[in-house]
PDB file of C-alpha atoms in Angstrom:
ATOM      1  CA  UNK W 155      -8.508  17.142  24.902  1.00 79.00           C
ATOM      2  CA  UNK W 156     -10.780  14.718  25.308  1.00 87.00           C
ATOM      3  CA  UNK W 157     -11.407  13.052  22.016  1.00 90.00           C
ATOM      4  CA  UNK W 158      -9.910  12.286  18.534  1.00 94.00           C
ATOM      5  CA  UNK W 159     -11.177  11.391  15.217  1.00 95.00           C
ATOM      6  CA  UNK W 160      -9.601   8.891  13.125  1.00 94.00           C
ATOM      7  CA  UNK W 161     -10.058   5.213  10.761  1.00 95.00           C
ATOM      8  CA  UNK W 162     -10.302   1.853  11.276  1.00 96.00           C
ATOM      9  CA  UNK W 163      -7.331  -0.117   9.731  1.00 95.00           C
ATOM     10  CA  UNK W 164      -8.653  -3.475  10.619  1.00 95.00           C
ATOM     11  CA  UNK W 165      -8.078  -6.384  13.881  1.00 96.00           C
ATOM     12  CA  UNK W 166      -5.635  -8.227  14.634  1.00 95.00           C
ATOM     13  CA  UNK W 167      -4.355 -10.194  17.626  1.00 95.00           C
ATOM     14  CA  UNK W 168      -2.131  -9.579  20.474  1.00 93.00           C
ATOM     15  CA  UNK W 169      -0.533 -11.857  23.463  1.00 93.00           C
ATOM     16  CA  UNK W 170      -0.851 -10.492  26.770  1.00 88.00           C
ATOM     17  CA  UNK W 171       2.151 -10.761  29.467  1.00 87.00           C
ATOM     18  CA  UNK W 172       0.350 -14.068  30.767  1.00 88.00           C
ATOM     19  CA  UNK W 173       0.462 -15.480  26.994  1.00 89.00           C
ATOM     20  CA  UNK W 174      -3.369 -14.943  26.585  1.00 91.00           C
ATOM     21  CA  UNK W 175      -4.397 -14.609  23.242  1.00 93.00           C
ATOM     22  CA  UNK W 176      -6.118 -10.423  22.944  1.00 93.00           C
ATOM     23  CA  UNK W 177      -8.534  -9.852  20.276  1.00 95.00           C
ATOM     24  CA  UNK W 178      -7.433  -6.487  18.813  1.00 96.00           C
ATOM     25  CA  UNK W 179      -8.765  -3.312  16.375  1.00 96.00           C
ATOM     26  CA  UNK W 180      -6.293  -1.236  14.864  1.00 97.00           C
ATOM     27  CA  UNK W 181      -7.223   2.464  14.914  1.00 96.00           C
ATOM     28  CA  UNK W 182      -5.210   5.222  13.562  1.00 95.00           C
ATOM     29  CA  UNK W 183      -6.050   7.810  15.195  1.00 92.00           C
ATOM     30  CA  UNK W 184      -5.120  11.923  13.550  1.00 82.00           C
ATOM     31  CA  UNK W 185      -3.095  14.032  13.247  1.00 90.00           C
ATOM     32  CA  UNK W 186      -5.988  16.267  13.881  1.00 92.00           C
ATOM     33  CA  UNK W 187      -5.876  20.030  13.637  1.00 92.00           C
ATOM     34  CA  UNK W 188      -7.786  22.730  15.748  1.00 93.00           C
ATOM     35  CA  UNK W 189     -10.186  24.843  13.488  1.00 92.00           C
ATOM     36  CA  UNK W 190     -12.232  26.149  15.795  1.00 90.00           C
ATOM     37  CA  UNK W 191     -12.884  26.660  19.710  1.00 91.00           C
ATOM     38  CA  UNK W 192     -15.501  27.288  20.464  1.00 90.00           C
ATOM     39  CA  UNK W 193     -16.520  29.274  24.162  1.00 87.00           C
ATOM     40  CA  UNK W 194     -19.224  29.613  26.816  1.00 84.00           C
ATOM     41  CA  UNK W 195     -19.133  33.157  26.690  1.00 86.00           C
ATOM     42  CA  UNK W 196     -20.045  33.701  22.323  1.00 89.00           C
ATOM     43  CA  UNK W 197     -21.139  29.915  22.122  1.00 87.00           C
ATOM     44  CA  UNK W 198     -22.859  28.831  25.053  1.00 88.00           C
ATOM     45  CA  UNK W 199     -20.288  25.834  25.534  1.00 88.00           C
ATOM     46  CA  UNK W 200     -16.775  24.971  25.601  1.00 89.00           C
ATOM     47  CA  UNK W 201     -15.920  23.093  22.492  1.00 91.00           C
ATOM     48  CA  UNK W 202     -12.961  22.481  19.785  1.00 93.00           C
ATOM     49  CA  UNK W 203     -13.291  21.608  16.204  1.00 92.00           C
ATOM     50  CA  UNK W 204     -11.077  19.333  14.710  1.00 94.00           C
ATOM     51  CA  UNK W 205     -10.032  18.170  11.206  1.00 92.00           C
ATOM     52  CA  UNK W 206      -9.182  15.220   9.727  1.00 92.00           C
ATOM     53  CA  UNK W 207      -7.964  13.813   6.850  1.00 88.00           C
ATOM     54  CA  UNK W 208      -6.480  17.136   4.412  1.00 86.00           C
ATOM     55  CA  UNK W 209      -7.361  17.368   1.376  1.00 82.00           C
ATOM     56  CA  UNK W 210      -5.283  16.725  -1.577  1.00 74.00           C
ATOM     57  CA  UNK W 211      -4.162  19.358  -4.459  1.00 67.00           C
ATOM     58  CA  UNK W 212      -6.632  18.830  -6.472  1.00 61.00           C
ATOM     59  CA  UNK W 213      -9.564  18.015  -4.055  1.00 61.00           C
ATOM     60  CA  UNK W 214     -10.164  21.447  -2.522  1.00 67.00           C
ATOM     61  CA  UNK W 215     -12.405  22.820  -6.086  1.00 68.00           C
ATOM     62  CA  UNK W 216     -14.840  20.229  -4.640  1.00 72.00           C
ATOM     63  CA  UNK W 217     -15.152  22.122  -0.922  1.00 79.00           C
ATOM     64  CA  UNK W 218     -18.452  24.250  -0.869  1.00 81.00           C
ATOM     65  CA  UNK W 219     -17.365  27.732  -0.894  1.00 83.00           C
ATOM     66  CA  UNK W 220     -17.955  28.526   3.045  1.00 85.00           C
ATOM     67  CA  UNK W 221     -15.901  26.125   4.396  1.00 84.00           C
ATOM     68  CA  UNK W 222     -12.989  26.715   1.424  1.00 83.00           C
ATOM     69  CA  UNK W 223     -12.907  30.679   2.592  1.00 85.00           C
ATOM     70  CA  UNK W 224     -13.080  29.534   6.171  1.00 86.00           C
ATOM     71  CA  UNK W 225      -9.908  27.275   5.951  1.00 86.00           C
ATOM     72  CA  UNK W 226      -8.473  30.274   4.153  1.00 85.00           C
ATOM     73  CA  UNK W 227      -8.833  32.958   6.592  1.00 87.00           C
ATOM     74  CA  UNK W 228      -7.785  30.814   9.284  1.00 88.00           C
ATOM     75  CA  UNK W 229      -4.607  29.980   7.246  1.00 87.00           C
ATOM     76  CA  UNK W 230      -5.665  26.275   7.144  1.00 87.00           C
ATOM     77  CA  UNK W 231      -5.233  23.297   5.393  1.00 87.00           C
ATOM     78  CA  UNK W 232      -8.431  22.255   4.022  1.00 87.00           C
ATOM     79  CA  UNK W 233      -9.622  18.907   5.881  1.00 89.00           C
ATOM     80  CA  UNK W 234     -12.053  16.633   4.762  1.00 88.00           C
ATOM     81  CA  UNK W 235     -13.556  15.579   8.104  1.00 91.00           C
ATOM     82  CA  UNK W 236     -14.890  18.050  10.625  1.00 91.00           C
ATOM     83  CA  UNK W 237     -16.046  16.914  14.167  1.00 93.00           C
ATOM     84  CA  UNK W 238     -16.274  18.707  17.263  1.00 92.00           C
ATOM     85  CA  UNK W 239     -15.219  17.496  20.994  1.00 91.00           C
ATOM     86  CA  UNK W 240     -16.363  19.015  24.151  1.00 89.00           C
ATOM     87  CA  UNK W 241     -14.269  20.643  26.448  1.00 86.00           C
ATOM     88  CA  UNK W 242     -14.249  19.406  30.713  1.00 78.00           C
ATOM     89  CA  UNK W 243     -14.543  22.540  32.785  1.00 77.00           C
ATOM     90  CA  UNK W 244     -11.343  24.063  33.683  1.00 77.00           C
ATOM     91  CA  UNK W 245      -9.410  22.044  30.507  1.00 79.00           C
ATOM     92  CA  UNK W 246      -7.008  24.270  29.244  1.00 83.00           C
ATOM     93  CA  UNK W 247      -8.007  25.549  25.671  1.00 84.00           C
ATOM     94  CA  UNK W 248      -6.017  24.820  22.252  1.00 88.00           C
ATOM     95  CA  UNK W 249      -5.397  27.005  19.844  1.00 90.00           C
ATOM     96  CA  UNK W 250      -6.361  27.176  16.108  1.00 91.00           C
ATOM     97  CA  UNK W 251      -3.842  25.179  14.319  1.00 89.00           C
ATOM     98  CA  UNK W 252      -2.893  23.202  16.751  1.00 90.00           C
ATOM     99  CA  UNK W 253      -1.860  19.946  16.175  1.00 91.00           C
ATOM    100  CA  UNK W 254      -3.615  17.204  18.400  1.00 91.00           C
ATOM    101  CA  UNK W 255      -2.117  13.494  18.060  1.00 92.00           C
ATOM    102  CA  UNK W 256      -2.767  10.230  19.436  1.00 93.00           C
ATOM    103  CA  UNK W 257      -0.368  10.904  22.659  1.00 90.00           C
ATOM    104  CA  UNK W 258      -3.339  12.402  24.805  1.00 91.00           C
ATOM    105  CA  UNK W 259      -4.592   9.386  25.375  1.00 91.00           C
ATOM    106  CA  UNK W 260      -1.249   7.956  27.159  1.00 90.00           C
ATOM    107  CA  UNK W 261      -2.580   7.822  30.423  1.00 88.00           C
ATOM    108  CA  UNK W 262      -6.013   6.834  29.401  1.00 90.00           C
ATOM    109  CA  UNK W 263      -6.978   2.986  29.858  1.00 90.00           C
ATOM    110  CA  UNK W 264     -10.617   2.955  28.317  1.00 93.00           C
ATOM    111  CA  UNK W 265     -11.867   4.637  25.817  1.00 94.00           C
ATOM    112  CA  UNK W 266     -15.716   4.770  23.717  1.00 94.00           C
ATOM    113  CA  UNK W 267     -15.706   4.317  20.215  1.00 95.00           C
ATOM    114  CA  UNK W 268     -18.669   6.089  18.291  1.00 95.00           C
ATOM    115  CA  UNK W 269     -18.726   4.465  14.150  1.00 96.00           C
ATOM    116  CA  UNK W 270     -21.289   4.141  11.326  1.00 96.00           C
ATOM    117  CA  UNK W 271     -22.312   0.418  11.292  1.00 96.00           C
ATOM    118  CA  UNK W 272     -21.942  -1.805   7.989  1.00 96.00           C
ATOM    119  CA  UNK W 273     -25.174  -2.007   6.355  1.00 95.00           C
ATOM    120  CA  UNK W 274     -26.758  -4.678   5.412  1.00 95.00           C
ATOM    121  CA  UNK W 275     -29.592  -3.455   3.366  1.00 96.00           C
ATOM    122  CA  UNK W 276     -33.129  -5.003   3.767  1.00 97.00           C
ATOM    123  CA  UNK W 277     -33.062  -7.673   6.468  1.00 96.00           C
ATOM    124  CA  UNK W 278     -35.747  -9.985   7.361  1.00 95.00           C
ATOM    125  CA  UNK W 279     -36.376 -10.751  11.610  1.00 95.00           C
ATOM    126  CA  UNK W 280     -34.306 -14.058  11.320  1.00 96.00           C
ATOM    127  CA  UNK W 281     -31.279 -12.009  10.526  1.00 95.00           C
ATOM    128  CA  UNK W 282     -32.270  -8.345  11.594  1.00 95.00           C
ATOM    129  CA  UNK W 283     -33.717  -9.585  15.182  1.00 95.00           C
ATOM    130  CA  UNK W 284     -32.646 -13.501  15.535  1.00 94.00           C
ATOM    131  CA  UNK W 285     -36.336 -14.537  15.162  1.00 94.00           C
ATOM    132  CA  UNK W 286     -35.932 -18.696  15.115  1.00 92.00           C
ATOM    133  CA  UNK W 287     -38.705 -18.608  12.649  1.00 88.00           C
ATOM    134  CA  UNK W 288     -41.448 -21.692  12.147  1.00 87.00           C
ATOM    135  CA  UNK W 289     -41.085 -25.088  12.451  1.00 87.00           C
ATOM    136  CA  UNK W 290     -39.868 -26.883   9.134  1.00 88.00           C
ATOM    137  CA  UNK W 291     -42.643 -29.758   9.563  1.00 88.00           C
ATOM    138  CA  UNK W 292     -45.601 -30.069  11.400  1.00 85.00           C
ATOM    139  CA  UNK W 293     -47.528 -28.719   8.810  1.00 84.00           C
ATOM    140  CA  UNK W 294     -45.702 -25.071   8.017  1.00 81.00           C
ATOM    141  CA  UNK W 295     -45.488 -24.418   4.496  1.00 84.00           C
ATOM    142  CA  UNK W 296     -44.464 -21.348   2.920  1.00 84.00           C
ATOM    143  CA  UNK W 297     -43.852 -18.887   5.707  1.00 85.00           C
ATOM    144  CA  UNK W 298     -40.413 -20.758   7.404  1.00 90.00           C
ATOM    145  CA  UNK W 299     -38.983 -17.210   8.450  1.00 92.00           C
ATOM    146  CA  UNK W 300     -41.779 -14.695   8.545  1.00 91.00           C
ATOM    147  CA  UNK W 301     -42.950 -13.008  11.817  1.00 90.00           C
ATOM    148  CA  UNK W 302     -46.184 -14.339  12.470  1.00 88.00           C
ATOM    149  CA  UNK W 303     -48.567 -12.407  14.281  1.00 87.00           C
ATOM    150  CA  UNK W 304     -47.938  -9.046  14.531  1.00 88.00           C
ATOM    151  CA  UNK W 305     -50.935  -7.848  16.211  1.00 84.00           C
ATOM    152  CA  UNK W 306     -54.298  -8.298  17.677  1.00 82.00           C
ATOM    153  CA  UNK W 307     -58.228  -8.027  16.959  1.00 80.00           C
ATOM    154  CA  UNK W 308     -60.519  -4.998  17.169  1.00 83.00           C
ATOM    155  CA  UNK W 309     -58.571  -3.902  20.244  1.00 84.00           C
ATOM    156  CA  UNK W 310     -56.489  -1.823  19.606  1.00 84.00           C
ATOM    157  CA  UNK W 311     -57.392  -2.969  16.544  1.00 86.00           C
ATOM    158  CA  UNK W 312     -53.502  -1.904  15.151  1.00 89.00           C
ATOM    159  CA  UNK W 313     -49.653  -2.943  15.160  1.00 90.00           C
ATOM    160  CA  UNK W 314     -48.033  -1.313  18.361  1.00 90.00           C
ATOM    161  CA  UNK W 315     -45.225   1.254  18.173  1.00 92.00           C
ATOM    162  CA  UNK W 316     -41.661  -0.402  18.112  1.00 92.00           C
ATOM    163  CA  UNK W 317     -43.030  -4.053  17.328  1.00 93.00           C
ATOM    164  CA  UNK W 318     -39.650  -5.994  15.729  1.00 94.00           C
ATOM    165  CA  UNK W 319     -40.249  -6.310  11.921  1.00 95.00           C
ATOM    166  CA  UNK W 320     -38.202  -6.527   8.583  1.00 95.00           C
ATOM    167  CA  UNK W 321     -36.753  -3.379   7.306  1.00 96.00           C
ATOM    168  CA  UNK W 322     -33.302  -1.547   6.753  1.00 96.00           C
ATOM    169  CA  UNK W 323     -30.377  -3.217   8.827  1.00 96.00           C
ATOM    170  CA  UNK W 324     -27.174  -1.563  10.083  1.00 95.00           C
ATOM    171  CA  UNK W 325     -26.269   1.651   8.582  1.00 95.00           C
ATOM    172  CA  UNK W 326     -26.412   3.090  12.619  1.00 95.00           C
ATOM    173  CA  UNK W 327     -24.147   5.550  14.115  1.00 96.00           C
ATOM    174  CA  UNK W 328     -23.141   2.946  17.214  1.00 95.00           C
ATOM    175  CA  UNK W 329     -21.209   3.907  20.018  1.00 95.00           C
ATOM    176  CA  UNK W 330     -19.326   1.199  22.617  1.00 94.00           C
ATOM    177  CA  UNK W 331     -18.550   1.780  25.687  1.00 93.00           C
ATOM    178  CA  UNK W 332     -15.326   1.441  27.748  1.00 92.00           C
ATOM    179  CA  UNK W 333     -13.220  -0.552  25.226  1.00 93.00           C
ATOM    180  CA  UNK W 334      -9.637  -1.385  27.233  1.00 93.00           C
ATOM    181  CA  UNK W 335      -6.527   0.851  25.496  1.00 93.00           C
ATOM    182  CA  UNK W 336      -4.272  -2.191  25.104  1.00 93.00           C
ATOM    183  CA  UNK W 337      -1.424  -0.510  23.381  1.00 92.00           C
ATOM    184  CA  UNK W 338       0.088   2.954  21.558  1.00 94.00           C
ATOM    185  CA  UNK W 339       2.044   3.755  18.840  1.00 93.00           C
ATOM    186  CA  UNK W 340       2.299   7.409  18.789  1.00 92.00           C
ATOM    187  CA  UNK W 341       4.912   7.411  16.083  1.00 93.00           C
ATOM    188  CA  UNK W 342       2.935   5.709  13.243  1.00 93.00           C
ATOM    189  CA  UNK W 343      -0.440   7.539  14.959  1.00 93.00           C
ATOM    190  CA  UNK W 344      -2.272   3.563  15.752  1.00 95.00           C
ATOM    191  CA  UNK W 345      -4.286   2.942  18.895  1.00 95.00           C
ATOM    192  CA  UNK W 346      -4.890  -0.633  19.385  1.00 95.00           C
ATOM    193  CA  UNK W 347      -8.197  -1.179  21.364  1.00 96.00           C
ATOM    194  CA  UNK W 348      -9.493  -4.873  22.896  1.00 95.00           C
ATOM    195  CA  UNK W 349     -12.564  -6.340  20.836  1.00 94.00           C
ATOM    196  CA  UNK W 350     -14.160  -5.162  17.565  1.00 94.00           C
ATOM    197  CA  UNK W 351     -15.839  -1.400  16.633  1.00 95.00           C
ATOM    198  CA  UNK W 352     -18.658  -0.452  14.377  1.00 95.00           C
ATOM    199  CA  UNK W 353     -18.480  -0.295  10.833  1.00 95.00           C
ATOM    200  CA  UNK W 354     -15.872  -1.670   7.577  1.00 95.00           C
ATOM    201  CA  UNK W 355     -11.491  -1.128   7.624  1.00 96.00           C
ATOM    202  CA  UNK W 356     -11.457   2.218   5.911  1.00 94.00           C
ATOM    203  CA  UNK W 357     -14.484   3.899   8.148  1.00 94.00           C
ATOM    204  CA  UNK W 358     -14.394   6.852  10.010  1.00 96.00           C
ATOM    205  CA  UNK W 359     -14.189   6.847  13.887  1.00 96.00           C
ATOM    206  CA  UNK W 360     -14.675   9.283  16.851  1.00 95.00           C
ATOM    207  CA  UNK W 361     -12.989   8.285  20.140  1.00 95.00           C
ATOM    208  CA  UNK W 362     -13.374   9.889  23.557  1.00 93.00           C
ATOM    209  CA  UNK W 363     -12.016   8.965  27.066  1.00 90.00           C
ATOM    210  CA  UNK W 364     -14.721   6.950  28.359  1.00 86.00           C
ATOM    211  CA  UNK W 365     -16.100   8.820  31.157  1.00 77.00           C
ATOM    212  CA  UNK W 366     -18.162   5.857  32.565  1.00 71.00           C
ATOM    213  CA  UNK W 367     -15.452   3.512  33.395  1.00 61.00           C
ATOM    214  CA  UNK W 368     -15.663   1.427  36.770  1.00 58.00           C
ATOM    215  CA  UNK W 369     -13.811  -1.406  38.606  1.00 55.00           C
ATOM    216  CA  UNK W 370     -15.958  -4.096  39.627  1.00 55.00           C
ATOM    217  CA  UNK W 371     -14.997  -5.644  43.215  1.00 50.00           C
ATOM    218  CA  UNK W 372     -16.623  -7.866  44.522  1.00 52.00           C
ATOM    219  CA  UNK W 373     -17.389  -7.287  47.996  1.00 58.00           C
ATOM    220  CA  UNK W 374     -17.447 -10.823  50.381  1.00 55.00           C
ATOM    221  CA  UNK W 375     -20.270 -11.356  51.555  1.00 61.00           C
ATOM    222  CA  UNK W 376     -21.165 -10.998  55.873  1.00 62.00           C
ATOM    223  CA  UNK W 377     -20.340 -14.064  57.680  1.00 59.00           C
ATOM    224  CA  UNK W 378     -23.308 -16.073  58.650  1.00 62.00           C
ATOM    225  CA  UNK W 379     -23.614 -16.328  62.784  1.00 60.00           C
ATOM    226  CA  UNK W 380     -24.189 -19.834  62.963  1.00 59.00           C
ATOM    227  CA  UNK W 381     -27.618 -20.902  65.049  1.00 53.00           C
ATOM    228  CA  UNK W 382     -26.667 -22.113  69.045  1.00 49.00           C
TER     229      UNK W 382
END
């Protein structure tokens, strides 16, 4: 299995073995439950379906009908989250009820982290884009954290595609890349990753092994030949 869904409880900090201060999130990750796996052969890719987060006793009424009678057949607890992960070639498939924790990523020392963003409603471009804005002498008046120009004369004659300007901030689904696994609890189901994720404590998250994960080593440079 390659991913898990789960919340964000919040950060905290850790110490390292040297004493170094870490910068922490707290994720609790599942209990997740297979729903569905999906094949190559009826599908046209290898993928499982997981749920999160089962609904109480008097929640389900609120389900849409499909998914209620799906859960049903399948002898399923109905879940209020439903995300699916991609299966690697050759992984071994789950089965449908399975139940997937936060123990497969034991060996695993970075992982990505995908999240809704906070949002922050309508933002101008001194807050959306870090626009320094104008001067607060030399003559400005009224316009201390507006744009400015935003385009040109009768060629083209129009504002150009993707030009930074105020409008709705955050609100994103984010994803970052190759956060360090600094610690596991797979008893209380918490995953402690180094640095902050996307969105507010309480928000849903998807993580995945980070497939993209490299060492950097520095390679010393060739020795000079010094000149006879």
């Amino acid at each position: 299995m390659n991913g898990l869904v789960g919340r964000k409880a919040g950060m905290t900090q850790v110490f390292s073995d040297d004493g170094d201060e870490v910068p922490v999130t707290i994720l609790e990750m599942g209990p997740c439950f297979v729903t569905q796996v999906k094949t190559g052969e009826v599908d046209g890719y290898s993928a499982v379906q997981l749920g999160f987060d089962p609904f109480t006793k008097k929640n389900p009424e609120k389900m849409a009908k499909p998914q209620r009678v799906m859960f049903e057949k399948r002898n399923l607890k109905p879940q209020k989250v439903l995300r699916e992960v991609k299966l690697a070639p050759g992984q071994e498939e789950p089965k449908i009820g399975d139940e997937i924790k936060v123990d497969i990523f034991q060996d695993v020392s970075h992982v990505s982290v995908t999240a809704i963003s906070k949002g922050r409603g309508f933002a101008g471009v001194v807050k959306r884009h870090g626009f320094s804005g104008a001067p607060m002498s030399h003559g400005a008046h009224e316009q201390f954290r507006h744009p400015g120009s935003v385009g040109m004369h009768s060629m083209p004659g129009r504002v150009l595609k993707g030009k930074k300007l105020p409008g709705q901030m955050g609100n994103e689904r984010v994803t970052i890349l190759n956060l360090s696994v600094v610690r596991l609890f797979p008893e209380r189901n918490l995953m402690l990753v180094r640095g902050a994720v996307p969105g507010p404590n309480g928000g849903l998250v998807m993580v995945t092994k980070s497939s993209r994960a490299k060492i950097r080593v520095k390679q010393a440079e060739p020795a000079k030949k010094g000149k006879k």
